[in-house]
Amino acid sequence: MEDKKIYLLAELNIQPGFLQEVKAILAEAPIPTLQEPGCEALYETGRKDDPHKLVFFEVFSSAEAHEFHLQQDYTKRMFVAGGQDVRSATLTALSAL
């Protein structure tokens, strides 16, 4: 049986001086995201060895559920605000073992 779930690992390197601002924007997202249909997990973490690197792990039941997530206003705010504050970002698609 094919696994249609979407597993994502995102890493953001935040510009010095913007970490608290970015964290404040991110603080708005977990509750509504976890209430979205198809959102199975959302973990917002940071690297202990690099406080300006934020790491997110997300699981969605389908590509449609992930697309729904991307269309939400709180998700869009994260991208808009983070655009000027993020030094670099990587998004890695994962698969279940």
XYZ file of C-alpha atoms in Angstrom:
97
model
C 0.000 0.000 0.000
C 1.357 3.380 -1.024
C 1.989 5.898 1.748
C 0.428 9.203 0.645
C 1.539 11.062 3.751
C 3.760 14.106 3.424
C 6.734 14.168 5.835
C 8.705 17.412 5.859
C 11.800 18.632 7.651
C 12.358 22.383 7.336
C 15.386 24.256 8.614
C 15.536 28.045 8.767
C 18.653 30.076 9.507
C 17.419 33.327 11.017
C 19.307 36.601 10.564
C 20.915 37.916 13.761
C 18.624 40.415 15.441
C 15.398 38.890 14.077
C 15.127 35.685 16.135
C 12.576 36.968 18.669
C 10.447 38.546 15.921
C 10.378 35.303 13.940
C 9.596 33.259 17.054
C 6.666 35.575 17.861
C 5.199 35.009 14.384
C 5.750 31.259 14.636
C 4.019 31.154 18.025
C 0.710 31.921 16.277
C 0.801 28.852 14.030
C 0.916 25.587 16.023
C -2.631 25.476 17.393
C -4.470 26.304 14.152
C -2.085 24.118 12.146
C -2.684 21.112 14.386
C -6.445 21.671 14.007
C -6.262 21.544 10.209
C -7.806 18.514 8.555
C -4.953 16.195 7.645
C -2.273 17.681 9.892
C -0.922 14.757 11.891
C 2.132 16.346 13.515
C 3.943 19.644 13.879
C 7.072 20.126 15.936
C 8.827 23.482 16.133
C 12.328 23.133 17.540
C 15.675 24.840 17.483
C 19.242 23.624 17.349
C 20.998 23.662 20.725
C 24.327 24.376 19.055
C 22.938 27.203 16.878
C 20.047 29.232 18.339
C 19.469 30.984 14.998
C 18.619 27.676 13.288
C 14.978 26.679 13.689
C 13.938 23.154 12.747
C 10.384 22.017 11.966
C 9.003 18.533 11.457
C 5.562 18.245 9.885
C 3.373 15.330 8.833
C 0.293 15.708 6.651
C -2.052 12.912 5.598
C -1.874 13.902 1.908
C -0.576 16.436 -0.579
C -4.008 18.069 -0.475
C -3.786 18.523 3.296
C -0.353 20.122 2.905
C -1.629 22.409 0.151
C -4.513 23.448 2.431
C -1.935 24.296 5.109
C 0.051 26.462 2.677
C -3.083 28.470 1.818
C -3.846 29.496 5.408
C -3.255 33.117 6.429
C -1.059 32.201 9.415
C 1.143 30.071 7.158
C 1.435 32.864 4.607
C 2.380 35.324 7.379
C 5.276 33.069 8.336
C 6.598 33.091 4.780
C 6.165 36.845 4.289
C 7.714 37.813 7.610
C 10.420 35.209 7.342
C 11.406 36.295 3.863
C 13.532 39.210 5.036
C 14.619 37.638 8.300
C 15.785 34.255 7.034
C 19.391 33.854 5.956
C 18.724 30.500 4.323
C 16.154 27.735 4.357
C 16.079 24.076 3.404
C 13.042 21.867 2.987
C 13.560 18.128 2.916
C 10.844 15.675 1.917
C 11.119 12.475 3.932
C 9.565 9.032 3.654
C 8.424 6.494 6.199
C 10.603 3.420 6.634
